[in-house]
JSON list of C-alpha atoms in Angstrom, two decimals:
[
{"chain": "A", "resi": 1473, "resn": "MET", "atom": "CA", "xyz": [0.00, 0.00, 0.00]},
{"chain": "A", "resi": 1474, "resn": "THR", "atom": "CA", "xyz": [1.36, 3.39, -1.00]},
{"chain": "A", "resi": 1475, "resn": "SER", "atom": "CA", "xyz": [-0.07, 6.52, 0.52]},
{"chain": "A", "resi": 1476, "resn": "GLU", "atom": "CA", "xyz": [-0.63, 9.72, -1.42]},
{"chain": "A", "resi": 1477, "resn": "LEU", "atom": "CA", "xyz": [0.55, 13.11, -0.17]},
{"chain": "A", "resi": 1478, "resn": "VAL", "atom": "CA", "xyz": [-2.53, 15.26, -0.80]},
{"chain": "A", "resi": 1479, "resn": "GLN", "atom": "CA", "xyz": [-1.61, 18.37, 1.20]},
{"chain": "A", "resi": 1480, "resn": "HIS", "atom": "CA", "xyz": [1.67, 19.90, 2.36]},
{"chain": "A", "resi": 1481, "resn": "ARG", "atom": "CA", "xyz": [0.80, 22.80, 4.64]},
{"chain": "A", "resi": 1482, "resn": "PRO", "atom": "CA", "xyz": [3.30, 25.01, 6.51]},
{"chain": "A", "resi": 1483, "resn": "ASN", "atom": "CA", "xyz": [2.88, 23.05, 9.75]},
{"chain": "A", "resi": 1484, "resn": "TYR", "atom": "CA", "xyz": [1.66, 19.61, 8.68]},
{"chain": "A", "resi": 1485, "resn": "THR", "atom": "CA", "xyz": [1.11, 17.16, 5.86]},
{"chain": "A", "resi": 1486, "resn": "VAL", "atom": "CA", "xyz": [-1.98, 15.19, 4.90]},
{"chain": "A", "resi": 1487, "resn": "ARG", "atom": "CA", "xyz": [-1.68, 11.72, 3.43]},
{"chain": "A", "resi": 1488, "resn": "ARG", "atom": "CA", "xyz": [-4.45, 9.51, 2.10]},
{"chain": "A", "resi": 1489, "resn": "ALA", "atom": "CA", "xyz": [-4.67, 5.78, 1.60]},
{"chain": "A", "resi": 1490, "resn": "PHE", "atom": "CA", "xyz": [-7.53, 3.59, 0.41]},
{"chain": "A", "resi": 1491, "resn": "VAL", "atom": "CA", "xyz": [-8.21, 0.29, 2.16]},
{"chain": "A", "resi": 1492, "resn": "SER", "atom": "CA", "xyz": [-10.69, -2.61, 2.09]},
{"chain": "A", "resi": 1493, "resn": "GLU", "atom": "CA", "xyz": [-13.23, -3.82, -0.42]},
{"chain": "A", "resi": 1494, "resn": "MET", "atom": "CA", "xyz": [-15.26, -0.69, 0.37]},
{"chain": "A", "resi": 1495, "resn": "ASN", "atom": "CA", "xyz": [-12.47, 1.60, -0.88]},
{"chain": "A", "resi": 1496, "resn": "ASN", "atom": "CA", "xyz": [-12.44, 3.48, 2.41]},
{"chain": "A", "resi": 1497, "resn": "ALA", "atom": "CA", "xyz": [-10.31, 6.61, 2.55]},
{"chain": "A", "resi": 1498, "resn": "VAL", "atom": "CA", "xyz": [-8.01, 6.91, 5.56]},
{"chain": "A", "resi": 1499, "resn": "TYR", "atom": "CA", "xyz": [-6.35, 10.25, 6.23]},
{"chain": "A", "resi": 1500, "resn": "LEU", "atom": "CA", "xyz": [-3.21, 10.94, 8.25]},
{"chain": "A", "resi": 1501, "resn": "LEU", "atom": "CA", "xyz": [-2.17, 14.39, 9.42]},
{"chain": "A", "resi": 1502, "resn": "THR", "atom": "CA", "xyz": [1.44, 14.70, 10.59]},
{"chain": "A", "resi": 1503, "resn": "ALA", "atom": "CA", "xyz": [2.81, 17.80, 12.32]},
{"chain": "A", "resi": 1504, "resn": "THR", "atom": "CA", "xyz": [6.12, 18.45, 10.60]},
{"chain": "A", "resi": 1505, "resn": "SER", "atom": "CA", "xyz": [7.80, 19.99, 13.65]},
{"chain": "A", "resi": 1506, "resn": "SER", "atom": "CA", "xyz": [6.65, 17.65, 16.43]},
{"chain": "A", "resi": 1507, "resn": "GLY", "atom": "CA", "xyz": [6.07, 14.46, 14.45]},
{"chain": "A", "resi": 1508, "resn": "GLU", "atom": "CA", "xyz": [2.74, 13.94, 16.22]},
{"chain": "A", "resi": 1509, "resn": "GLN", "atom": "CA", "xyz": [-0.06, 12.46, 14.13]},
{"chain": "A", "resi": 1510, "resn": "ILE", "atom": "CA", "xyz": [-3.83, 12.27, 13.80]},
{"chain": "A", "resi": 1511, "resn": "LEU", "atom": "CA", "xyz": [-5.45, 9.47, 11.82]},
{"chain": "A", "resi": 1512, "resn": "ILE", "atom": "CA", "xyz": [-9.01, 9.82, 10.55]},
{"chain": "A", "resi": 1513, "resn": "ASP", "atom": "CA", "xyz": [-11.01, 6.57, 10.26]},
{"chain": "A", "resi": 1514, "resn": "ALA", "atom": "CA", "xyz": [-8.97, 3.45, 11.00]},
{"chain": "A", "resi": 1515, "resn": "ALA", "atom": "CA", "xyz": [-11.18, 1.58, 8.57]},
{"chain": "A", "resi": 1516, "resn": "ASP", "atom": "CA", "xyz": [-9.35, -1.70, 7.95]},
{"chain": "A", "resi": 1517, "resn": "ASP", "atom": "CA", "xyz": [-6.03, -3.40, 7.18]},
{"chain": "A", "resi": 1518, "resn": "LEU", "atom": "CA", "xyz": [-3.74, -2.80, 10.15]},
{"chain": "A", "resi": 1519, "resn": "GLU", "atom": "CA", "xyz": [-0.62, -3.47, 8.09]},
{"chain": "A", "resi": 1520, "resn": "ALA", "atom": "CA", "xyz": [-1.62, -0.81, 5.57]},
{"chain": "A", "resi": 1521, "resn": "LEU", "atom": "CA", "xyz": [-2.27, 1.66, 8.37]},
{"chain": "A", "resi": 1522, "resn": "ARG", "atom": "CA", "xyz": [1.18, 0.97, 9.82]},
{"chain": "A", "resi": 1523, "resn": "GLY", "atom": "CA", "xyz": [2.61, 1.84, 6.42]},
{"chain": "A", "resi": 1524, "resn": "LEU", "atom": "CA", "xyz": [0.59, 5.03, 6.26]},
{"chain": "A", "resi": 1525, "resn": "VAL", "atom": "CA", "xyz": [1.82, 6.10, 9.70]},
{"chain": "A", "resi": 1526, "resn": "ALA", "atom": "CA", "xyz": [5.40, 5.37, 8.64]},
{"chain": "A", "resi": 1527, "resn": "ASP", "atom": "CA", "xyz": [4.98, 7.39, 5.44]},
{"chain": "A", "resi": 1528, "resn": "GLY", "atom": "CA", "xyz": [3.71, 10.31, 7.48]},
{"chain": "A", "resi": 1529, "resn": "ALA", "atom": "CA", "xyz": [6.57, 10.05, 9.93]},
{"chain": "A", "resi": 1530, "resn": "ALA", "atom": "CA", "xyz": [8.99, 10.61, 7.06]},
{"chain": "A", "resi": 1531, "resn": "ASP", "atom": "CA", "xyz": [7.32, 13.99, 6.47]},
{"chain": "A", "resi": 1532, "resn": "ALA", "atom": "CA", "xyz": [8.45, 15.25, 9.89]},
{"chain": "A", "resi": 1533, "resn": "SER", "atom": "CA", "xyz": [11.52, 17.45, 10.00]},
{"chain": "A", "resi": 1534, "resn": "GLY", "atom": "CA", "xyz": [14.68, 17.56, 12.08]},
{"chain": "A", "resi": 1535, "resn": "ARG", "atom": "CA", "xyz": [15.17, 15.22, 15.00]},
{"chain": "A", "resi": 1536, "resn": "GLU", "atom": "CA", "xyz": [11.58, 13.95, 14.75]},
{"chain": "A", "resi": 1537, "resn": "GLN", "atom": "CA", "xyz": [11.99, 12.63, 11.23]},
{"chain": "A", "resi": 1538, "resn": "GLY", "atom": "CA", "xyz": [11.05, 8.97, 10.96]},
{"chain": "A", "resi": 1539, "resn": "ALA", "atom": "CA", "xyz": [9.57, 8.80, 14.46]},
{"chain": "A", "resi": 1540, "resn": "ALA", "atom": "CA", "xyz": [5.93, 7.85, 13.98]},
{"chain": "A", "resi": 1541, "resn": "ARG", "atom": "CA", "xyz": [3.91, 9.05, 16.94]},
{"chain": "A", "resi": 1542, "resn": "LEU", "atom": "CA", "xyz": [0.23, 8.50, 16.37]},
{"chain": "A", "resi": 1543, "resn": "ARG", "atom": "CA", "xyz": [-1.62, 10.29, 19.17]},
{"chain": "A", "resi": 1544, "resn": "LEU", "atom": "CA", "xyz": [-5.25, 10.51, 18.07]},
{"chain": "A", "resi": 1545, "resn": "ILE", "atom": "CA", "xyz": [-7.67, 8.41, 16.02]},
{"chain": "A", "resi": 1546, "resn": "LEU", "atom": "CA", "xyz": [-10.71, 10.41, 14.91]},
{"chain": "A", "resi": 1547, "resn": "THR", "atom": "CA", "xyz": [-13.72, 8.33, 13.88]},
{"chain": "A", "resi": 1548, "resn": "THR", "atom": "CA", "xyz": [-16.21, 10.12, 11.64]},
{"chain": "A", "resi": 1549, "resn": "HIS", "atom": "CA", "xyz": [-18.95, 7.61, 12.47]},
{"chain": "A", "resi": 1550, "resn": "ALA", "atom": "CA", "xyz": [-19.38, 4.13, 13.88]},
{"chain": "A", "resi": 1551, "resn": "HIS", "atom": "CA", "xyz": [-20.34, 2.15, 10.76]},
{"chain": "A", "resi": 1552, "resn": "TRP", "atom": "CA", "xyz": [-18.52, -1.16, 10.49]},
{"chain": "A", "resi": 1553, "resn": "ASP", "atom": "CA", "xyz": [-16.51, -0.31, 7.40]},
{"chain": "A", "resi": 1554, "resn": "HIS", "atom": "CA", "xyz": [-14.90, 2.72, 9.09]},
{"chain": "A", "resi": 1555, "resn": "THR", "atom": "CA", "xyz": [-13.86, 1.03, 12.33]},
{"chain": "A", "resi": 1556, "resn": "ARG", "atom": "CA", "xyz": [-12.49, -2.46, 11.64]},
{"chain": "A", "resi": 1557, "resn": "ALA", "atom": "CA", "xyz": [-8.87, -1.61, 12.54]},
{"chain": "A", "resi": 1558, "resn": "THR", "atom": "CA", "xyz": [-9.60, 0.96, 15.23]},
{"chain": "A", "resi": 1559, "resn": "ALA", "atom": "CA", "xyz": [-9.21, -1.30, 18.26]},
{"chain": "A", "resi": 1560, "resn": "ALA", "atom": "CA", "xyz": [-6.00, -2.90, 17.03]},
{"chain": "A", "resi": 1561, "resn": "LEU", "atom": "CA", "xyz": [-4.37, 0.37, 16.01]},
{"chain": "A", "resi": 1562, "resn": "ALA", "atom": "CA", "xyz": [-5.31, 2.08, 19.26]},
{"chain": "A", "resi": 1563, "resn": "ALA", "atom": "CA", "xyz": [-3.96, -0.83, 21.29]},
{"chain": "A", "resi": 1564, "resn": "GLU", "atom": "CA", "xyz": [-0.72, -0.93, 19.32]},
{"chain": "A", "resi": 1565, "resn": "THR", "atom": "CA", "xyz": [0.01, 2.81, 19.42]},
{"chain": "A", "resi": 1566, "resn": "GLY", "atom": "CA", "xyz": [-1.71, 4.01, 22.58]},
{"chain": "A", "resi": 1567, "resn": "ALA", "atom": "CA", "xyz": [-3.59, 6.61, 20.53]},
{"chain": "A", "resi": 1568, "resn": "ARG", "atom": "CA", "xyz": [-6.77, 8.05, 21.98]},
{"chain": "A", "resi": 1569, "resn": "VAL", "atom": "CA", "xyz": [-9.99, 7.40, 20.07]},
{"chain": "A", "resi": 1570, "resn": "ALA", "atom": "CA", "xyz": [-12.54, 10.18, 19.49]},
{"chain": "A", "resi": 1571, "resn": "ILE", "atom": "CA", "xyz": [-16.05, 9.82, 18.08]},
{"chain": "A", "resi": 1572, "resn": "GLY", "atom": "CA", "xyz": [-19.37, 11.65, 18.07]},
{"chain": "A", "resi": 1573, "resn": "ARG", "atom": "CA", "xyz": [-21.22, 11.22, 21.35]},
{"chain": "A", "resi": 1574, "resn": "ASP", "atom": "CA", "xyz": [-24.27, 9.61, 19.76]},
{"chain": "A", "resi": 1575, "resn": "ASP", "atom": "CA", "xyz": [-22.16, 7.00, 17.96]},
{"chain": "A", "resi": 1576, "resn": "ALA", "atom": "CA", "xyz": [-20.01, 6.09, 20.96]},
{"chain": "A", "resi": 1577, "resn": "ALA", "atom": "CA", "xyz": [-22.23, 3.28, 22.22]},
{"chain": "A", "resi": 1578, "resn": "GLN", "atom": "CA", "xyz": [-22.23, 1.56, 18.82]},
{"chain": "A", "resi": 1579, "resn": "LEU", "atom": "CA", "xyz": [-18.42, 1.70, 18.74]},
{"chain": "A", "resi": 1580, "resn": "THR", "atom": "CA", "xyz": [-18.31, 0.07, 22.16]},
{"chain": "A", "resi": 1581, "resn": "ASP", "atom": "CA", "xyz": [-20.91, -2.57, 21.32]},
{"chain": "A", "resi": 1582, "resn": "GLU", "atom": "CA", "xyz": [-19.40, -3.57, 17.97]},
{"chain": "A", "resi": 1583, "resn": "ARG", "atom": "CA", "xyz": [-15.67, -3.04, 18.54]},
{"chain": "A", "resi": 1584, "resn": "GLY", "atom": "CA", "xyz": [-15.25, -3.18, 22.31]},
{"chain": "A", "resi": 1585, "resn": "ILE", "atom": "CA", "xyz": [-13.77, 0.32, 22.33]},
{"chain": "A", "resi": 1586, "resn": "THR", "atom": "CA", "xyz": [-14.59, 2.96, 24.90]},
{"chain": "A", "resi": 1587, "resn": "ALA", "atom": "CA", "xyz": [-13.73, 6.25, 23.22]},
{"chain": "A", "resi": 1588, "resn": "GLY", "atom": "CA", "xyz": [-11.43, 8.49, 25.22]},
{"chain": "A", "resi": 1589, "resn": "VAL", "atom": "CA", "xyz": [-13.06, 11.56, 23.69]},
{"chain": "A", "resi": 1590, "resn": "THR", "atom": "CA", "xyz": [-16.73, 12.00, 22.77]},
{"chain": "A", "resi": 1591, "resn": "LEU", "atom": "CA", "xyz": [-17.78, 14.94, 20.64]},
{"chain": "A", "resi": 1592, "resn": "SER", "atom": "CA", "xyz": [-20.96, 16.98, 20.32]},
{"chain": "A", "resi": 1593, "resn": "GLY", "atom": "CA", "xyz": [-19.67, 19.50, 17.75]},
{"chain": "A", "resi": 1594, "resn": "GLY", "atom": "CA", "xyz": [-17.66, 22.66, 18.25]},
{"chain": "A", "resi": 1595, "resn": "GLU", "atom": "CA", "xyz": [-14.78, 21.06, 20.12]},
{"chain": "A", "resi": 1596, "resn": "LEU", "atom": "CA", "xyz": [-11.19, 21.61, 19.07]},
{"chain": "A", "resi": 1597, "resn": "VAL", "atom": "CA", "xyz": [-9.14, 18.43, 18.95]},
{"chain": "A", "resi": 1598, "resn": "GLY", "atom": "CA", "xyz": [-5.57, 17.93, 17.92]},
{"chain": "A", "resi": 1599, "resn": "VAL", "atom": "CA", "xyz": [-1.93, 17.30, 18.68]},
{"chain": "A", "resi": 1600, "resn": "ASP", "atom": "CA", "xyz": [1.16, 19.47, 18.90]},
{"chain": "A", "resi": 1601, "resn": "GLY", "atom": "CA", "xyz": [1.09, 21.32, 15.57]},
{"chain": "A", "resi": 1602, "resn": "VAL", "atom": "CA", "xyz": [-2.31, 20.30, 14.16]},
{"chain": "A", "resi": 1603, "resn": "GLU", "atom": "CA", "xyz": [-5.78, 21.40, 15.29]},
{"chain": "A", "resi": 1604, "resn": "LEU", "atom": "CA", "xyz": [-9.20, 20.38, 13.96]},
{"chain": "A", "resi": 1605, "resn": "GLU", "atom": "CA", "xyz": [-12.72, 21.47, 14.79]},
{"chain": "A", "resi": 1606, "resn": "ALA", "atom": "CA", "xyz": [-15.42, 18.84, 15.22]},
{"chain": "A", "resi": 1607, "resn": "ILE", "atom": "CA", "xyz": [-18.64, 19.55, 13.28]},
{"chain": "A", "resi": 1608, "resn": "ALA", "atom": "CA", "xyz": [-21.73, 17.44, 13.98]},
{"chain": "A", "resi": 1609, "resn": "LEU", "atom": "CA", "xyz": [-23.53, 16.33, 10.80]},
{"chain": "A", "resi": 1610, "resn": "ARG", "atom": "CA", "xyz": [-26.49, 14.24, 11.92]},
{"chain": "A", "resi": 1611, "resn": "GLY", "atom": "CA", "xyz": [-28.33, 11.92, 9.56]},
{"chain": "A", "resi": 1612, "resn": "HIS", "atom": "CA", "xyz": [-26.08, 9.24, 8.07]},
{"chain": "A", "resi": 1613, "resn": "THR", "atom": "CA", "xyz": [-25.66, 8.18, 11.69]},
{"chain": "A", "resi": 1614, "resn": "PRO", "atom": "CA", "xyz": [-26.80, 10.04, 14.81]},
{"chain": "A", "resi": 1615, "resn": "GLY", "atom": "CA", "xyz": [-23.27, 10.97, 15.80]},
{"chain": "A", "resi": 1616, "resn": "SER", "atom": "CA", "xyz": [-21.60, 11.54, 12.43]},
{"chain": "A", "resi": 1617, "resn": "THR", "atom": "CA", "xyz": [-18.86, 14.15, 12.75]},
{"chain": "A", "resi": 1618, "resn": "ALA", "atom": "CA", "xyz": [-16.77, 16.05, 10.22]},
{"chain": "A", "resi": 1619, "resn": "PHE", "atom": "CA", "xyz": [-13.43, 17.62, 11.05]},
{"chain": "A", "resi": 1620, "resn": "ALA", "atom": "CA", "xyz": [-12.25, 21.00, 9.75]},
{"chain": "A", "resi": 1621, "resn": "THR", "atom": "CA", "xyz": [-8.75, 22.44, 9.80]},
{"chain": "A", "resi": 1622, "resn": "THR", "atom": "CA", "xyz": [-8.32, 25.75, 11.61]},
{"chain": "A", "resi": 1623, "resn": "ASP", "atom": "CA", "xyz": [-5.04, 27.08, 10.21]},
{"chain": "A", "resi": 1624, "resn": "GLY", "atom": "CA", "xyz": [-6.45, 29.21, 7.39]},
{"chain": "A", "resi": 1625, "resn": "ASP", "atom": "CA", "xyz": [-7.57, 28.89, 3.80]},
{"chain": "A", "resi": 1626, "resn": "PRO", "atom": "CA", "xyz": [-8.26, 26.71, 2.08]},
{"chain": "A", "resi": 1627, "resn": "VAL", "atom": "CA", "xyz": [-10.01, 24.88, 4.88]},
{"chain": "A", "resi": 1628, "resn": "LEU", "atom": "CA", "xyz": [-9.80, 21.10, 4.68]},
{"chain": "A", "resi": 1629, "resn": "LEU", "atom": "CA", "xyz": [-13.01, 19.23, 5.57]},
{"chain": "A", "resi": 1630, "resn": "PHE", "atom": "CA", "xyz": [-12.90, 15.53, 6.41]},
{"chain": "A", "resi": 1631, "resn": "THR", "atom": "CA", "xyz": [-16.55, 14.62, 6.04]},
{"chain": "A", "resi": 1632, "resn": "GLY", "atom": "CA", "xyz": [-16.75, 10.84, 6.44]},
{"chain": "A", "resi": 1633, "resn": "ASP", "atom": "CA", "xyz": [-19.94, 9.58, 4.81]},
{"chain": "A", "resi": 1634, "resn": "SER", "atom": "CA", "xyz": [-21.89, 12.83, 5.29]},
{"chain": "A", "resi": 1635, "resn": "LEU", "atom": "CA", "xyz": [-20.82, 14.68, 2.13]},
{"chain": "A", "resi": 1636, "resn": "PHE", "atom": "CA", "xyz": [-19.49, 13.36, -1.18]},
{"chain": "A", "resi": 1637, "resn": "PRO", "atom": "CA", "xyz": [-19.05, 14.69, -4.69]},
{"chain": "A", "resi": 1638, "resn": "GLY", "atom": "CA", "xyz": [-22.61, 14.78, -5.98]},
{"chain": "A", "resi": 1639, "resn": "GLY", "atom": "CA", "xyz": [-24.57, 14.57, -2.77]},
{"chain": "A", "resi": 1640, "resn": "VAL", "atom": "CA", "xyz": [-24.91, 13.88, 0.92]},
{"chain": "A", "resi": 1641, "resn": "GLY", "atom": "CA", "xyz": [-24.52, 10.49, 2.53]},
{"chain": "A", "resi": 1642, "resn": "ASN", "atom": "CA", "xyz": [-26.98, 7.63, 2.49]},
{"chain": "A", "resi": 1643, "resn": "THR", "atom": "CA", "xyz": [-30.04, 7.97, 4.72]},
{"chain": "A", "resi": 1644, "resn": "TRP", "atom": "CA", "xyz": [-31.76, 4.83, 3.37]},
{"chain": "A", "resi": 1645, "resn": "GLY", "atom": "CA", "xyz": [-34.92, 6.56, 2.19]},
{"chain": "A", "resi": 1646, "resn": "ASP", "atom": "CA", "xyz": [-35.70, 8.04, 5.60]},
{"chain": "A", "resi": 1647, "resn": "ALA", "atom": "CA", "xyz": [-37.05, 11.51, 4.81]},
{"chain": "A", "resi": 1648, "resn": "ALA", "atom": "CA", "xyz": [-36.48, 12.87, 8.31]},
{"chain": "A", "resi": 1649, "resn": "ARG", "atom": "CA", "xyz": [-32.87, 11.73, 8.36]},
{"chain": "A", "resi": 1650, "resn": "PHE", "atom": "CA", "xyz": [-32.24, 13.15, 4.90]},
{"chain": "A", "resi": 1651, "resn": "THR", "atom": "CA", "xyz": [-33.75, 16.49, 5.90]},
{"chain": "A", "resi": 1652, "resn": "GLN", "atom": "CA", "xyz": [-31.60, 16.57, 9.04]},
{"chain": "A", "resi": 1653, "resn": "LEU", "atom": "CA", "xyz": [-28.41, 15.73, 7.15]},
{"chain": "A", "resi": 1654, "resn": "LEU", "atom": "CA", "xyz": [-29.00, 18.19, 4.33]},
{"chain": "A", "resi": 1655, "resn": "SER", "atom": "CA", "xyz": [-29.85, 20.90, 6.86]},
{"chain": "A", "resi": 1656, "resn": "ASP", "atom": "CA", "xyz": [-26.67, 20.29, 8.86]},
{"chain": "A", "resi": 1657, "resn": "VAL", "atom": "CA", "xyz": [-24.49, 20.11, 5.75]},
{"chain": "A", "resi": 1658, "resn": "SER", "atom": "CA", "xyz": [-26.06, 23.28, 4.34]},
{"chain": "A", "resi": 1659, "resn": "GLU", "atom": "CA", "xyz": [-25.83, 25.32, 7.54]},
{"chain": "A", "resi": 1660, "resn": "ARG", "atom": "CA", "xyz": [-22.61, 23.99, 9.02]},
{"chain": "A", "resi": 1661, "resn": "LEU", "atom": "CA", "xyz": [-20.54, 23.55, 5.86]},
{"chain": "A", "resi": 1662, "resn": "PHE", "atom": "CA", "xyz": [-21.93, 25.44, 2.85]},
{"chain": "A", "resi": 1663, "resn": "ASP", "atom": "CA", "xyz": [-23.12, 28.50, 4.79]},
{"chain": "A", "resi": 1664, "resn": "ARG", "atom": "CA", "xyz": [-19.87, 28.75, 6.70]},
{"chain": "A", "resi": 1665, "resn": "PHE", "atom": "CA", "xyz": [-16.97, 27.84, 4.42]},
{"chain": "A", "resi": 1666, "resn": "GLY", "atom": "CA", "xyz": [-15.77, 29.40, 1.21]},
{"chain": "A", "resi": 1667, "resn": "ASP", "atom": "CA", "xyz": [-15.82, 27.83, -2.22]},
{"chain": "A", "resi": 1668, "resn": "ASP", "atom": "CA", "xyz": [-12.15, 26.87, -1.97]},
{"chain": "A", "resi": 1669, "resn": "ALA", "atom": "CA", "xyz": [-12.70, 24.60, 1.05]},
{"chain": "A", "resi": 1670, "resn": "VAL", "atom": "CA", "xyz": [-11.58, 21.09, 0.12]},
{"chain": "A", "resi": 1671, "resn": "VAL", "atom": "CA", "xyz": [-13.87, 18.16, 0.96]},
{"chain": "A", "resi": 1672, "resn": "TYR", "atom": "CA", "xyz": [-12.18, 14.84, 1.71]},
{"chain": "A", "resi": 1673, "resn": "PRO", "atom": "CA", "xyz": [-14.93, 12.19, 2.01]},
{"chain": "A", "resi": 1674, "resn": "GLY", "atom": "CA", "xyz": [-14.85, 8.73, 3.52]},
{"chain": "A", "resi": 1675, "resn": "HIS", "atom": "CA", "xyz": [-14.81, 7.04, 0.10]},
{"chain": "A", "resi": 1676, "resn": "GLY", "atom": "CA", "xyz": [-13.63, 8.17, -3.31]},
{"chain": "A", "resi": 1677, "resn": "ALA", "atom": "CA", "xyz": [-12.34, 11.43, -4.70]},
{"chain": "A", "resi": 1678, "resn": "ALA", "atom": "CA", "xyz": [-12.10, 14.84, -3.10]},
{"chain": "A", "resi": 1679, "resn": "THR", "atom": "CA", "xyz": [-14.19, 17.82, -4.15]},
{"chain": "A", "resi": 1680, "resn": "THR", "atom": "CA", "xyz": [-14.68, 21.43, -3.05]},
{"chain": "A", "resi": 1681, "resn": "ILE", "atom": "CA", "xyz": [-17.52, 23.34, -1.46]},
{"chain": "A", "resi": 1682, "resn": "GLY", "atom": "CA", "xyz": [-17.65, 25.55, -4.56]},
{"chain": "A", "resi": 1683, "resn": "THR", "atom": "CA", "xyz": [-17.98, 22.60, -6.91]},
{"chain": "A", "resi": 1684, "resn": "GLU", "atom": "CA", "xyz": [-20.96, 21.23, -5.00]},
{"chain": "A", "resi": 1685, "resn": "ARG", "atom": "CA", "xyz": [-22.70, 24.43, -3.89]},
{"chain": "A", "resi": 1686, "resn": "SER", "atom": "CA", "xyz": [-24.91, 24.97, -6.94]},
{"chain": "A", "resi": 1687, "resn": "ALA", "atom": "CA", "xyz": [-26.30, 21.43, -6.66]},
{"chain": "A", "resi": 1688, "resn": "LEU", "atom": "CA", "xyz": [-27.88, 21.91, -3.22]},
{"chain": "A", "resi": 1689, "resn": "PRO", "atom": "CA", "xyz": [-31.36, 22.72, -4.61]},
{"chain": "A", "resi": 1690, "resn": "GLU", "atom": "CA", "xyz": [-31.21, 19.61, -6.80]},
{"chain": "A", "resi": 1691, "resn": "TRP", "atom": "CA", "xyz": [-30.27, 17.42, -3.83]},
{"chain": "A", "resi": 1692, "resn": "ARG", "atom": "CA", "xyz": [-33.13, 18.87, -1.82]},
{"chain": "A", "resi": 1693, "resn": "GLU", "atom": "CA", "xyz": [-35.59, 18.29, -4.66]},
{"chain": "A", "resi": 1694, "resn": "ARG", "atom": "CA", "xyz": [-34.60, 14.70, -5.36]},
{"chain": "A", "resi": 1695, "resn": "GLY", "atom": "CA", "xyz": [-34.54, 13.76, -1.66]},
{"chain": "A", "resi": 1696, "resn": "TRP", "atom": "CA", "xyz": [-31.19, 11.98, -1.56]}
]
């Protein structure tokens, strides 16, 4: 497995790898000065995730170079395909696990993990050199959470299965859940962030807020 360097910011890098039969995207943020790391969605394939962490460690500068220090695993939601390697990676690295409050029980029930951090939206989470804001996006699951960078433009949005190129996440024909998700995505992402904000979803290619903005009325009309 080879990771892709998708962002090289002044203080950190972002790498992406795809794992599993579901083509899950896993993102790793590495602070270039401290070497500390955040991984978003430990979806599957522990060996591949070890390689991703090692690739990120090589992005760190100075005395920290090559020293992988994964500190935090952020889980966008508790669905099975996003959490299969979470317990093993957390146990191996000692990283804390964070998840939306309303998905925490599912993570415990299905994976035996008690999250060290539960999120309601608005919290700042991070490590030495990288900070992200948690944004609750209810609908795909009750506790789905996106994470936004705070270091300036363009903002990077890690949206899990709540926002993709071409639409919001699956709500399985439930009109109330779709309305909730579209409302949260509209108000908490599109109304807040500029067109240059980059969207990194839980599967597939990236997009931008500007690319998707004009389609919001169509999504609302079609109901998915």
